[in-house]
Amino acid sequence: MSTIVLTRSDDLVEQARSVEDECFEQAVNGTIFAEGPLINTYSPLPTKTMSTTTIDTEMVKTTGLKNSPVISTHEVKEESPKKEPIKAEQVEKEPVKWMLGEDFAVRAKHHESIKALWETKWKFPCLKSVYPFHDGKYEDFEKVFNYLIKHNINDGYGDAYTAAFFPVCADLRIQAARCTFAKDFEQASSLYLRAACLYRISRFPIMNSPTKWKAWEMQKDVYMKAASSWADPIKEENIPHTFAAGADGPSVPVYYRVPSTATAEKPVPTVLLITGLDGYRPDNTQRTSEFLARGWGCVIAEIPGTADCPADLQDPESPDRLWDSVFEWMHQKKIFIMSNVTVWGLSCGGFYAVRIAHTHKQSLRGVVAHGAGIHHMFDKTWLDKADYHEYPFTFCRAIAQKYGYEDVEEFKEKAQKKFSLVETGVINQPSTRLLLINGIKDGIVPIEDSMLLFNYGTPKEASPPPTLAETSLQVTSPQPIPQPATLSPRTMTRFSIAGTNVYIMIQVGSRVVTSTAIGQINDMLNGAFRAIAAYESDLGWSGLISNGVFRYGETPRIIVWNANNHQVTILTLQLALEAVFRYMRETFDYGVAVFDVYDGANQVGKGCLTLHAIPRRDAHSHSAGDADDAKEVRRRAGDQAHRFDISGTNRYILIRITSHVRDHTSIDNLFGMLRTAWSQANTLGRQYGVDASVRGGLFTFGTMPKMTVLNANKHQLSYLVLQQTIACVMGYMQANDEFGGADFSIFDGATKVGEGVVGVAG
């Protein structure tokens, strides 16, 4: 085994570069995630300020990472003795002795004031244009912080802090517009990136007010203007949240960037970049450029509770549905090699990286979790002190909002039980190859969380520094009572019907385990069989499904449609549904599912089973939902308003399209506005309470396109109903392939409680 030396030094300048480039190059090329022996090699500490550790060159080929052990986990092919979990009554409730040592109780100097933050923490990286000031320029920030210091504006969560950045941003935008007019696109891009960096820091640490949201919207706007002139531009797409359930939103905004050579015939290896608490899609210029230089594609998505992510921030399983939808879109896009997808999760995204390594094991080449807080980070003792460690502002207020808690103390008391990957049993399952990167002196995410993973699930390999080698991993992280394995890895399974040539290839994404939910799925499938029997009596077994699409049910619902220029017969449909029913019953694997239908060697159809009423938009399925019926109603009734129900409630809208848009750009702009309006309503609901009345009885968003919703008949709309209404408008347009200006009324039962309009240009 060849070895190199990982050096830990106190020289701050040497930390400007990290291991991430080489780690990812090896990850996607298959080096890091190749099988290898367990490693446990230590070297003595030569001096007080310098330590060396021998590391396998197949794991990492770089130097200069301060206080950051590189820890890798992977599945070992040999049989390993099964570890018996420790029962709750066997666990000694001794306080954790943090590896952070004496620094655990130290309050960082930068928390004293905005002046201290600038002078002791942020000024140096700003001069170097490194995180979090990448894409930025020192002279821009110097103006802003001089103003903040002069006016003693110290609260980073406040609007006064955010607004102080806007004048400098406006000046840069004007300069960039002039350069664009003069066709100096390179300089315009540079200026737009500088403005985007300012907007990024202005919206720190989290969007908790309309002013912060304005900064976020402006950051996206100027960033995409900067990226549009690049040879290989970053592109934005709002993809259907196919597997949405509960309080999830209807679409997932992603950025993606691929080499210009990427086509369906020449797809590329891809990195799914999962962002963090305060770093979002427009904050990854350098990373995507590095990926591009290596011939890789990149897809960037945000995590629940941040930015525009539609996943229910209070549902621990919502990210599993989110990634199912992202992977489904990537598969349909055809330009990504789906057998060579690597995930990199940053900061809070590291938590989701560890989770996806276990829940989507079969879909991934490997995962890098960069600063993953999976259990101890939620510990109240840790959080009480982490508030004043290295995070630029108090930490707990932001992280509590991200997880859906208005009360920080409630978050500290309850979040670990609800979200910890130990408490939920996720890490008891096998995982894909997993690389952990974190600092021993990290005061936000304790290194104990990386150490914790060695006590669970798949056997691990590591080469820790001596300080970690001397620590008993077992003592710091007692194991929990094992949980039911409700989150088994995503995989595609063949299920055949004996005596026939028909079989399905099925994968179940978001699973259900309650008897009520399972009963609803079984009842729906039995109803579908009865509906098919009625078709057979009219058309015979060789008859074809109407318009190439069969759909049955609402919540849950099953949809089957033709594929590959083949036509699904009534008999094949019945056998396919029987296969779905028997697969779920025999494997007890119930939930949201997608499946392909085969007759012999030919794929003749595709299908999906959903647990919600928001339909997926799919060119092959003619849009899920009652689209055909709705179109027939329109043909008969002209421009009458059409009813569209809000799933799981007595509420619905009556909507009428007043002016149509048909070009892709206009549709994308319209849905971009609606999706952002939904995010804004979601944020206001978190801020004031979902049951609180919409302030002033009026919600308006956008310029053109624009949406306005207001109270009616002396009733008060809540933020929850507002969110549902916006999702319903998008759902109607998707289901019926009708996009454009609209007016609509909102009903709760027989009572009209609100009304609204969607305006489009022209």
Short mmCIF file of C-alpha atoms in Angstrom, two decimals, residues 8 18 122 167 242 317 326 349 409 411 437 479 500 507 568 597 631 634 673 680 701 704 730:
data_model
loop_
_atom_site.label_atom_id
_atom_site.label_comp_id
_atom_site.label_asym_id
_atom_site.label_seq_id
_atom_site.Cartn_x
_atom_site.Cartn_y
_atom_site.Cartn_z
CA ARG A 8 -2.15 19.64 10.16
CA SER A 18 -9.25 21.99 0.60
CA TRP A 122 -14.81 38.30 7.71
CA PRO A 167 -27.34 50.60 -2.69
CA THR A 242 -43.54 13.70 -8.79
CA GLU A 317 -38.98 11.79 5.40
CA VAL A 326 -34.91 14.78 -8.66
CA GLY A 349 -26.49 19.44 3.47
CA GLU A 409 -35.99 26.25 23.11
CA PHE A 411 -36.18 23.06 18.89
CA ILE A 437 -15.01 15.34 5.89
CA GLN A 479 -26.59 2.87 20.06
CA THR A 500 -47.78 -14.99 -18.73
CA GLN A 507 -39.32 0.84 -7.48
CA VAL A 568 -51.31 -1.27 -23.60
CA VAL A 597 -44.64 -2.63 -17.93
CA LYS A 631 -60.77 19.23 -21.68
CA ARG A 634 -64.20 22.92 -21.71
CA MET A 673 -43.47 33.35 -10.29
CA GLN A 680 -43.07 33.27 0.07
CA PHE A 701 -46.57 38.75 -5.61
CA MET A 704 -45.63 40.59 -14.62
CA MET A 730 -50.28 25.29 -10.54
#
